[in-house]
Coordinates of N, CA and C in Angstrom, one line a residue:
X26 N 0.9 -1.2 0.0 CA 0.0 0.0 0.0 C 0.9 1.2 0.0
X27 N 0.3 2.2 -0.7 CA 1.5 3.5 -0.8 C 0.6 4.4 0.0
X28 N 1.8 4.9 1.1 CA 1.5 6.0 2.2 C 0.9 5.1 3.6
X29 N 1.4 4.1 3.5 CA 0.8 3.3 4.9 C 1.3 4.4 6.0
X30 N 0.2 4.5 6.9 CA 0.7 4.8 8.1 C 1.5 4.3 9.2
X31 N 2.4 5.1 9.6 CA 3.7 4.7 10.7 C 2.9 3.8 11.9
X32 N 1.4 3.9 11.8 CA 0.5 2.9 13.6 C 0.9 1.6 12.6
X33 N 0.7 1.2 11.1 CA 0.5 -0.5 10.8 C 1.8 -0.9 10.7
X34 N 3.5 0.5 10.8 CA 4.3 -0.6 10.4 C 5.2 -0.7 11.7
X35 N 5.1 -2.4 11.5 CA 5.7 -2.7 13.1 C 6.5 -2.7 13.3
X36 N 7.1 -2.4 14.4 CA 8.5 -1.7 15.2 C 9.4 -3.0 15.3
X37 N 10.8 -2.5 15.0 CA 11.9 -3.3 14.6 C 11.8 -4.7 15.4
X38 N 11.3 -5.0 16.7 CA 11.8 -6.0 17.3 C 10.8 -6.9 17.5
X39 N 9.2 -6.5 16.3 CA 8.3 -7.0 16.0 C 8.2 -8.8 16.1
X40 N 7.5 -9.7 16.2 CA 8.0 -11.1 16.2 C 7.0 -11.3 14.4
X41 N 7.4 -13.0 14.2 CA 6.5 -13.5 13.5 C 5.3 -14.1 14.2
X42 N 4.1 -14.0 13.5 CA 2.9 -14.8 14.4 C 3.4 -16.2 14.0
X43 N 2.7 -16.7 15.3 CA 2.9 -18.3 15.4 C 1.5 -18.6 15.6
X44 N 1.4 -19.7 14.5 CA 0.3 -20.5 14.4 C -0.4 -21.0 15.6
X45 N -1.5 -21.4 16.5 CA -1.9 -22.0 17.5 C -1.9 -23.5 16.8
X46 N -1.7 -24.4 18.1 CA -1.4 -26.1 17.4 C -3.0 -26.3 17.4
X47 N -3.9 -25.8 18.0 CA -5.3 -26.0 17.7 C -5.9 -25.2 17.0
X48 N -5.4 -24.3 16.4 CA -6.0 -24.0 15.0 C -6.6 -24.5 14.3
X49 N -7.5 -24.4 13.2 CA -7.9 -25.1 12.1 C -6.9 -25.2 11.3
X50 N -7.0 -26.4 10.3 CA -6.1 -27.0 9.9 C -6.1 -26.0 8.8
X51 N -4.9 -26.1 7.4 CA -5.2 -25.6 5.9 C -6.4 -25.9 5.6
X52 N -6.8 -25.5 4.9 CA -7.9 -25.5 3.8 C -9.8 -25.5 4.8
X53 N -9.5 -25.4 5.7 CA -10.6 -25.9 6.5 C -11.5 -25.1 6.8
X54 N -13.2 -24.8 6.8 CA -13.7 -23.5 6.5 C -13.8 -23.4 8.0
X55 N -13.8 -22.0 8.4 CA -13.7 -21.6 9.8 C -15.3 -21.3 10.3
X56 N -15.9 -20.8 9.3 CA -17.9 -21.0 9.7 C -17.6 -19.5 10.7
X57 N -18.8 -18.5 10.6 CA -19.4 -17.6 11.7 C -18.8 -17.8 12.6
X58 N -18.6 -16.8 13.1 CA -17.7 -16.6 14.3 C -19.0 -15.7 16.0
X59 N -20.2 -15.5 15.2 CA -21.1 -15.3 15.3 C -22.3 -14.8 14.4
X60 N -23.6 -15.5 15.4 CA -24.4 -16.0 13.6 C -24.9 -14.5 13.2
X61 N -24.7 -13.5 14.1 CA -25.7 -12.4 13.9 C -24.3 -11.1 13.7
X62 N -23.4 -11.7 13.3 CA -22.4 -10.9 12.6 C -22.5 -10.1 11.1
X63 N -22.5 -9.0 10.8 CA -22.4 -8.6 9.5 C -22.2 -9.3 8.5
X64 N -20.5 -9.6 8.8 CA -19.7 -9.8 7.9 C -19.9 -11.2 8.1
X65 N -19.8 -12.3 8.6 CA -19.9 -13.3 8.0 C -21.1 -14.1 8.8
X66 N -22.1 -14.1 9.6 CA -22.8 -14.3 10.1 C -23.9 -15.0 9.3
X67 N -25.0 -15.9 9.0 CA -26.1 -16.4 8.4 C -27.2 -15.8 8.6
X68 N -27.1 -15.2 10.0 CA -28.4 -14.5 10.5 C -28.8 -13.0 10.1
X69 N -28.3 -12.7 9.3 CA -28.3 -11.2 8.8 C -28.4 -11.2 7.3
X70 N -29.8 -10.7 7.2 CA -30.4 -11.3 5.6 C -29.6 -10.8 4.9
X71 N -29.5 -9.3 5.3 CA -28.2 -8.4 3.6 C -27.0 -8.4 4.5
X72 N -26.4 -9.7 5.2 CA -24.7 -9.3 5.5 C -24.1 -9.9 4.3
X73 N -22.9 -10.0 4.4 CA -22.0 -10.6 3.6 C -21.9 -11.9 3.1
X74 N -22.3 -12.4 4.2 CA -22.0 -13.9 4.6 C -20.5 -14.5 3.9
X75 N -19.7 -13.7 4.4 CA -18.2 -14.2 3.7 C -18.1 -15.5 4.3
X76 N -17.4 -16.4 3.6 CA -16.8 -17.3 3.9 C -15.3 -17.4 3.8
X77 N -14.8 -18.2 5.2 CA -13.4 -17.7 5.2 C -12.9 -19.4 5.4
X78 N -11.5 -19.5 4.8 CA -10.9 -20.6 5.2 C -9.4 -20.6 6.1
X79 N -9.1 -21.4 6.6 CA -7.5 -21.2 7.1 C -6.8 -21.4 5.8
X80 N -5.3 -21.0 6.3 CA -4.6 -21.1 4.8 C -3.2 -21.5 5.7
X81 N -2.3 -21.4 5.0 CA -1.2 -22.4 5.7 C -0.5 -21.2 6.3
X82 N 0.3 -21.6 7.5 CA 0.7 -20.4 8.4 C 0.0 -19.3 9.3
X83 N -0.2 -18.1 8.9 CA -1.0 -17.2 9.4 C -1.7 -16.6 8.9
X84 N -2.4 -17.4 7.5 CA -3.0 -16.7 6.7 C -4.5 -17.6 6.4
X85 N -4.8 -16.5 5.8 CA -6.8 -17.1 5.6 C -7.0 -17.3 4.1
X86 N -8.0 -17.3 2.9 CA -8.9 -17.1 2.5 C -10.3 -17.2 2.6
X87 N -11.0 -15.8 1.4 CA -12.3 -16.0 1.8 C -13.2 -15.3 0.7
X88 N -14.3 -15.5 0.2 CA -14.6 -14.8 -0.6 C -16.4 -14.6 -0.4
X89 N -17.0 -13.5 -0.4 CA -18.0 -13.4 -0.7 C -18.5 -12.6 -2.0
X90 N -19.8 -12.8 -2.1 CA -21.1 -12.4 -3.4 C -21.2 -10.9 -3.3
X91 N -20.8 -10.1 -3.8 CA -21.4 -8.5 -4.0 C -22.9 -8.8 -4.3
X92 N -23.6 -8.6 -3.4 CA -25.2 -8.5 -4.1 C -25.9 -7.1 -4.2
X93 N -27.2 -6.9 -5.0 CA -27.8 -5.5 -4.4 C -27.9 -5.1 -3.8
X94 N -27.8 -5.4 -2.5 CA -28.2 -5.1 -0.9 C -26.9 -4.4 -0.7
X95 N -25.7 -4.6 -1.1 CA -24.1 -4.0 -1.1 C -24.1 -2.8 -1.9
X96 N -24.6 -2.4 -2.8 CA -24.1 -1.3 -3.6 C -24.2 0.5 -2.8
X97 N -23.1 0.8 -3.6 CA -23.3 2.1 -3.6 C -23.8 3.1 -4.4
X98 N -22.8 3.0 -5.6 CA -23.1 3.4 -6.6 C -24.2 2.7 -7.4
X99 N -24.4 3.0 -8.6 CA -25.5 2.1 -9.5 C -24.4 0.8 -9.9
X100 N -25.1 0.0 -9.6 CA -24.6 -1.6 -10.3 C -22.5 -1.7 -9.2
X101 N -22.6 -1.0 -8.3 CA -21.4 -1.2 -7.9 C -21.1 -1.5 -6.1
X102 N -20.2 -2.2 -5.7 CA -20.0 -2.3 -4.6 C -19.8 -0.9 -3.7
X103 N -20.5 -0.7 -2.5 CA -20.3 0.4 -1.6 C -18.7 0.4 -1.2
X104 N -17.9 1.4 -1.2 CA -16.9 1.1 -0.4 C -17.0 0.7 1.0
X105 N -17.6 1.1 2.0 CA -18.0 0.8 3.3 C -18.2 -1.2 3.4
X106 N -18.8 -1.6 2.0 CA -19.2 -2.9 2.6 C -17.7 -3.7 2.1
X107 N -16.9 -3.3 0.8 CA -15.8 -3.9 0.9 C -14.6 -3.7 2.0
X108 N -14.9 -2.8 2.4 CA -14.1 -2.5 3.7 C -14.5 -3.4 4.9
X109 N -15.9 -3.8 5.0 CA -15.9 -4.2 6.3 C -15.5 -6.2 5.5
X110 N -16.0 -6.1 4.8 CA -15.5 -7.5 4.1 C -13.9 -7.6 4.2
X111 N -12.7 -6.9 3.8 CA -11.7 -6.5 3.7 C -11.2 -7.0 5.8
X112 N -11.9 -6.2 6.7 CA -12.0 -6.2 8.1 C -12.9 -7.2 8.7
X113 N -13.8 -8.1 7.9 CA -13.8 -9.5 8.3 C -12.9 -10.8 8.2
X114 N -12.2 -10.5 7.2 CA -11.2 -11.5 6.7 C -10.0 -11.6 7.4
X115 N -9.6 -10.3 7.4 CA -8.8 -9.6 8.8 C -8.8 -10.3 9.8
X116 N -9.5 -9.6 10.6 CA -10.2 -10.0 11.8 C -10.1 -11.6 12.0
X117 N -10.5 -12.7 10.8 CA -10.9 -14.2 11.3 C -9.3 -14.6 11.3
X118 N -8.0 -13.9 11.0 CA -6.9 -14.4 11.3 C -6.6 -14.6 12.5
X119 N -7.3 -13.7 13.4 CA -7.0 -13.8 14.8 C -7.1 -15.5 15.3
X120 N -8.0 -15.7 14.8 CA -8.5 -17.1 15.3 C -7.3 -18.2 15.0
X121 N -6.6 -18.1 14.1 CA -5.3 -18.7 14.0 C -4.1 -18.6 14.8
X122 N -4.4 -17.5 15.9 CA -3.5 -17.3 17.1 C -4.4 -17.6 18.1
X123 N -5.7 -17.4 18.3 CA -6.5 -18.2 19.3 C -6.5 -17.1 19.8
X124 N -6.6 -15.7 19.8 CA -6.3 -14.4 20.8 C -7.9 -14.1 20.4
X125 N -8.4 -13.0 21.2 CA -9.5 -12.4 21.3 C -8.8 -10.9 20.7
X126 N -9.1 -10.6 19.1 CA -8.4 -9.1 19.2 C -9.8 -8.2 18.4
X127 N -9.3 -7.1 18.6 CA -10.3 -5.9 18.0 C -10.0 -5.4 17.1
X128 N -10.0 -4.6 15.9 CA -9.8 -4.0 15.0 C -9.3 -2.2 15.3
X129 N -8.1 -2.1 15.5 CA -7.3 -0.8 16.0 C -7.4 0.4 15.2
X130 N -7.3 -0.3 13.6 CA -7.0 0.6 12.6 C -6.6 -0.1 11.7
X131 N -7.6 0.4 10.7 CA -7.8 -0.1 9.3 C -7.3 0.9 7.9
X132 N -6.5 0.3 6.8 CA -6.0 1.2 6.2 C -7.0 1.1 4.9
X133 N -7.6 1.1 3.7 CA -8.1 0.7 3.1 C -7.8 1.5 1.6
X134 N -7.3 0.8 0.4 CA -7.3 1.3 -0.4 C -7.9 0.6 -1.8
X135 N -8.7 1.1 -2.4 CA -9.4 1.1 -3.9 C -9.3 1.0 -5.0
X136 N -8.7 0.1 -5.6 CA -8.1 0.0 -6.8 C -9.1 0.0 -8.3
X137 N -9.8 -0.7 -8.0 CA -10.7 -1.0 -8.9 C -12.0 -1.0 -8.4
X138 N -13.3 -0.4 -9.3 CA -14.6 -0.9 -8.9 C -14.7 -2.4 -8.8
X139 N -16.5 -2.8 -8.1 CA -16.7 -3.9 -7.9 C -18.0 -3.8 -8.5
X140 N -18.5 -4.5 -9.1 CA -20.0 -5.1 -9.5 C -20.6 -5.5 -9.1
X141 N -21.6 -5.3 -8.6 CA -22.8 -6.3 -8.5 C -22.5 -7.7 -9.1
X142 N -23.0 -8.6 -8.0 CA -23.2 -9.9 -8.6 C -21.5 -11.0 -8.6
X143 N -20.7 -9.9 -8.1 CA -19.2 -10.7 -8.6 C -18.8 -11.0 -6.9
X144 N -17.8 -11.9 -7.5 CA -17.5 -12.5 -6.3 C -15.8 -12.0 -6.1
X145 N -16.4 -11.2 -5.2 CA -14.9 -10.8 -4.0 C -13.5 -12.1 -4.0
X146 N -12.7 -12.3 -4.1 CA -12.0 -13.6 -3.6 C -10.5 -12.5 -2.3
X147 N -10.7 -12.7 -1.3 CA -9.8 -12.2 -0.4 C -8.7 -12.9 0.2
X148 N -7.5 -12.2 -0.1 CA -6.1 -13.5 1.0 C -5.4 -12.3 1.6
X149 N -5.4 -12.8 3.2 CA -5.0 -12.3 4.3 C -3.9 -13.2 5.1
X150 N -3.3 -12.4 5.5 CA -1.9 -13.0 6.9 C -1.5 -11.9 7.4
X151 N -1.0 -11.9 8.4 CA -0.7 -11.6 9.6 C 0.7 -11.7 9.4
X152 N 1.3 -10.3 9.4 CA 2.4 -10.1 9.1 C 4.0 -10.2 10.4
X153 N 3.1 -9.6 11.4 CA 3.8 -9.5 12.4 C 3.1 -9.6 13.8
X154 N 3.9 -9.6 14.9 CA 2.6 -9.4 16.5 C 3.7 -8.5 17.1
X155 N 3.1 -7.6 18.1 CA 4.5 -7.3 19.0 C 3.1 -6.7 20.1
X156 N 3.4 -7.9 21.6 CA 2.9 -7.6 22.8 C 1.8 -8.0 22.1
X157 N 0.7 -7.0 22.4 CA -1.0 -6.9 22.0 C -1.0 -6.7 20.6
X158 N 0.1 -6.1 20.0 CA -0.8 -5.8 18.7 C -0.2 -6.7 17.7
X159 N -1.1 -7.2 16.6 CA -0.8 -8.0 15.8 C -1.2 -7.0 14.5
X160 N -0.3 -7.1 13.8 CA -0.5 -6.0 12.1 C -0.3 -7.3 11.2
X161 N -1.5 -6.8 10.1 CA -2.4 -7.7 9.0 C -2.0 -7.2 7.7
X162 N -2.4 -8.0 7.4 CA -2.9 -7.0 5.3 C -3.4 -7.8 4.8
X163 N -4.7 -7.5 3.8 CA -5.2 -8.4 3.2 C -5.5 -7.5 1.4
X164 N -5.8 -8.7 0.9 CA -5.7 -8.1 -1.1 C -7.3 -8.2 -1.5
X165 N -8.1 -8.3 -1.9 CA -9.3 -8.8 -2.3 C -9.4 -8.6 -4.3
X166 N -9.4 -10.0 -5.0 CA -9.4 -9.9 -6.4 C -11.0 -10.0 -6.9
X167 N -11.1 -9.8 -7.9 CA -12.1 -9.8 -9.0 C -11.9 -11.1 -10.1
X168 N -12.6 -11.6 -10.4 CA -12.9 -12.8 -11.8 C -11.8 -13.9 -11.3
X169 N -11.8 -14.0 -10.1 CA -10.9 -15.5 -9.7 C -9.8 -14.7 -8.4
X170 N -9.2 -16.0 -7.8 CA -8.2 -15.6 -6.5 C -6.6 -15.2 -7.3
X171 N -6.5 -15.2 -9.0 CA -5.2 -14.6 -9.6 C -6.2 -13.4 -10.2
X172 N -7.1 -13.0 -10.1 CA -7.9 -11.8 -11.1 C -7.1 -10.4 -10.4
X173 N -7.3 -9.4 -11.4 CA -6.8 -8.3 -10.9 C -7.3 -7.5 -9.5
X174 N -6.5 -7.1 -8.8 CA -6.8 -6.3 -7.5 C -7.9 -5.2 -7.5
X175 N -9.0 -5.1 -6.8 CA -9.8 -4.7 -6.5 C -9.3 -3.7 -5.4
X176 N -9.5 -4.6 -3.9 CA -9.1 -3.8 -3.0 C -7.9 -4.0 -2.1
X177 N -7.1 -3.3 -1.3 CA -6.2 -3.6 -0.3 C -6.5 -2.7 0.9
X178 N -5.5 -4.0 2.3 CA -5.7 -3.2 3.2 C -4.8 -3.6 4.0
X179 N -4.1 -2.8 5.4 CA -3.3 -3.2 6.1 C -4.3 -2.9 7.4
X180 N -3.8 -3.7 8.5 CA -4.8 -3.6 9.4 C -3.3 -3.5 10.7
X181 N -4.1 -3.1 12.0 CA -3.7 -3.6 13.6 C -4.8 -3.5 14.4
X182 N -4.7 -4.7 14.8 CA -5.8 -5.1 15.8 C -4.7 -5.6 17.2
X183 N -5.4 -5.3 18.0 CA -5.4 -5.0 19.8 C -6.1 -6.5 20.0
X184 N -5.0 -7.0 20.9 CA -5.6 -8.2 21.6 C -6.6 -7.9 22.7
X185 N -7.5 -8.2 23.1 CA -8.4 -7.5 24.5 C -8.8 -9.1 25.4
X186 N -9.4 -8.9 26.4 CA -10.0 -10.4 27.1 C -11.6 -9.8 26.7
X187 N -12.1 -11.0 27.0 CA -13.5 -10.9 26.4 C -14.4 -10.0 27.3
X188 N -13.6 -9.2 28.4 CA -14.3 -8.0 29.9 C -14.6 -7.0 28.8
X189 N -13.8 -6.8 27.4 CA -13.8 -5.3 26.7 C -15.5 -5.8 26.2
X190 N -16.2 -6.8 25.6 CA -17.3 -7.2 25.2 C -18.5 -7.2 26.2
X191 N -17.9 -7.9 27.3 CA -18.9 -7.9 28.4 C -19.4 -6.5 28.7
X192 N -18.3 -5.6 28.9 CA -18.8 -4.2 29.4 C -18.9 -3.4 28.3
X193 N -19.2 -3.5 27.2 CA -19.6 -2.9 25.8 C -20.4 -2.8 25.3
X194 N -21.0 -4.5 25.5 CA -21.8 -5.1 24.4 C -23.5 -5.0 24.8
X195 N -24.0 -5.1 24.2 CA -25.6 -5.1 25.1 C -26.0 -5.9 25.8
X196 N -26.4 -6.2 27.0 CA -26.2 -7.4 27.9 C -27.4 -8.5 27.1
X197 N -28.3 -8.7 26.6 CA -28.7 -9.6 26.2 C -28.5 -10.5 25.3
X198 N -27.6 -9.9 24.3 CA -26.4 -10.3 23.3 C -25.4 -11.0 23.8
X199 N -24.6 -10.3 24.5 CA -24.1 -11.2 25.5 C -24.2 -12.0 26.4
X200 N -25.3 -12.5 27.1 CA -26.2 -13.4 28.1 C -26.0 -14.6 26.9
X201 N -26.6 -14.3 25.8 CA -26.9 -15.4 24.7 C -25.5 -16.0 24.4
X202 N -25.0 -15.2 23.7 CA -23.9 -16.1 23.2 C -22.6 -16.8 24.8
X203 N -22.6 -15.6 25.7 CA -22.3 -16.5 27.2 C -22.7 -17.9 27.4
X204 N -24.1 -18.0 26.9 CA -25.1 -19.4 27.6 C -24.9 -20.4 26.4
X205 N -24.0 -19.8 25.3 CA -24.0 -21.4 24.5 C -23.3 -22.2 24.7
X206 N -23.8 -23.9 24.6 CA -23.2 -24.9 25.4 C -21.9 -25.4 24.1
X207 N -21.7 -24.6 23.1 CA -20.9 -25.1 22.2 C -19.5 -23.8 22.8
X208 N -18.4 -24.8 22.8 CA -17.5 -23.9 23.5 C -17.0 -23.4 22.4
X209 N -16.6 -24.0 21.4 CA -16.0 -23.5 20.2 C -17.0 -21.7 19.9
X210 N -17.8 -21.8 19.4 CA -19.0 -21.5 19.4 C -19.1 -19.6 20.4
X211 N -19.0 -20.4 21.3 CA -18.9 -18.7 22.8 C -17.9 -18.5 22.5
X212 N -16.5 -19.2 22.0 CA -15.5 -18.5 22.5 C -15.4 -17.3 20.8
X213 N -15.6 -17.9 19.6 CA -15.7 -17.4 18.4 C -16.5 -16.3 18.2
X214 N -17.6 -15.9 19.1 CA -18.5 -14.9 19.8 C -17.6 -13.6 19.7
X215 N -16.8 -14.2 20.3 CA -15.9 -12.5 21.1 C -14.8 -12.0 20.2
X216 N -14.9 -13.0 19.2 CA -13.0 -13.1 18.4 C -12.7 -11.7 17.4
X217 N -13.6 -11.0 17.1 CA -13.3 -10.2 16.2 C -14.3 -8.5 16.2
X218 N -13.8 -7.4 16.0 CA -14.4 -6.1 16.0 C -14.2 -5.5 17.1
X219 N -14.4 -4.2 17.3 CA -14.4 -3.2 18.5 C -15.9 -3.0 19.1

């Protein structure tokens, strides 16, 4: 990205992320992280419904459908919804370190329009961690995962414990996904956004 800002690039004695041994394996789809999520969620008639996979190391793929419910312009993708798409893909890397993080700061840049009806294909990793913060970048293509670049982004997200959610979040929202008996499930609840 040209003109990244000095918060995404990480300081000399930055580490590499290390994979969690309980991670999802390669290729394996990671599913909602919660159902009533925007970005990849089932329960939100016009969300995204991205679907994201692990990828080897610290990296994801994922791709969702531009539909009408997405547009901005006439016949084109909103920037706001490729961004938050861009910041879902993001985001589900965390789950490859097993951390609870938030989204700190998002860089986003535009390359190309998007259409109606096409399919996003996005690849993301996790470039570095240092302490709490882990710095990302993800690419998102057009007409296949080698099609020309659409959009890019670099990200840092802030590790938090799941107290930043509890005392944030709306307590009923919370109460629910607290009381699910699927552990995987509660804990993927809290994994991603501010």
């Amino acid at each position: 990205m040209s003109g990244t800002s000095a918060a995404l690039k990480p300081p000399a004695d930055a580490v590499k992320p290390v994979r969690h041994p309980d991670a999802p394996a390669p290729g394996e789809l990671l599913g909602a992280h919660y159902e009533h999520c925007f970005g990849c969620g089932g329960g939100q008639q016009h969300g995204l419904h991205l679907q994201a996979r692990a990828g080897d190391g610290a990296s994801v793929t994922a791709e969702f459908t531009v539909k009408a419910a997405h547009q901005g312009a006439p016949g084109l993708a909103h920037g706001g919804i490729l961004t938050t798409a861009l910041d879902e893909t993001l985001g589900s890397l965390n789950w490859l370190l097993r951390v609870i993080a938030v989204t700190g700061r998002l860089e986003t840049d535009f390359v190309r329009p998007v259409p109606v009806d096409t399919v996003l294909h996005l690849d993301a990793e996790i470039t570095a961690v240092h302490g709490r913060k882990i710095y990302s970048r993800a690419v998102g293509r057009i007409g296949g995962p080698d099609g020309p670049v659409a959009v890019r982004a670099e990200a840092l997200f802030i590790e938090v414990e799941v107290d930043h959610f509890i005392k944030n979040g709306r307590p009923a929202e919370i109460r629910a996904a607290m009381a699910d008996p699927d552990q995987v499930r509660r804990a993927r609840a809290f994994e991603v956004n501010p």
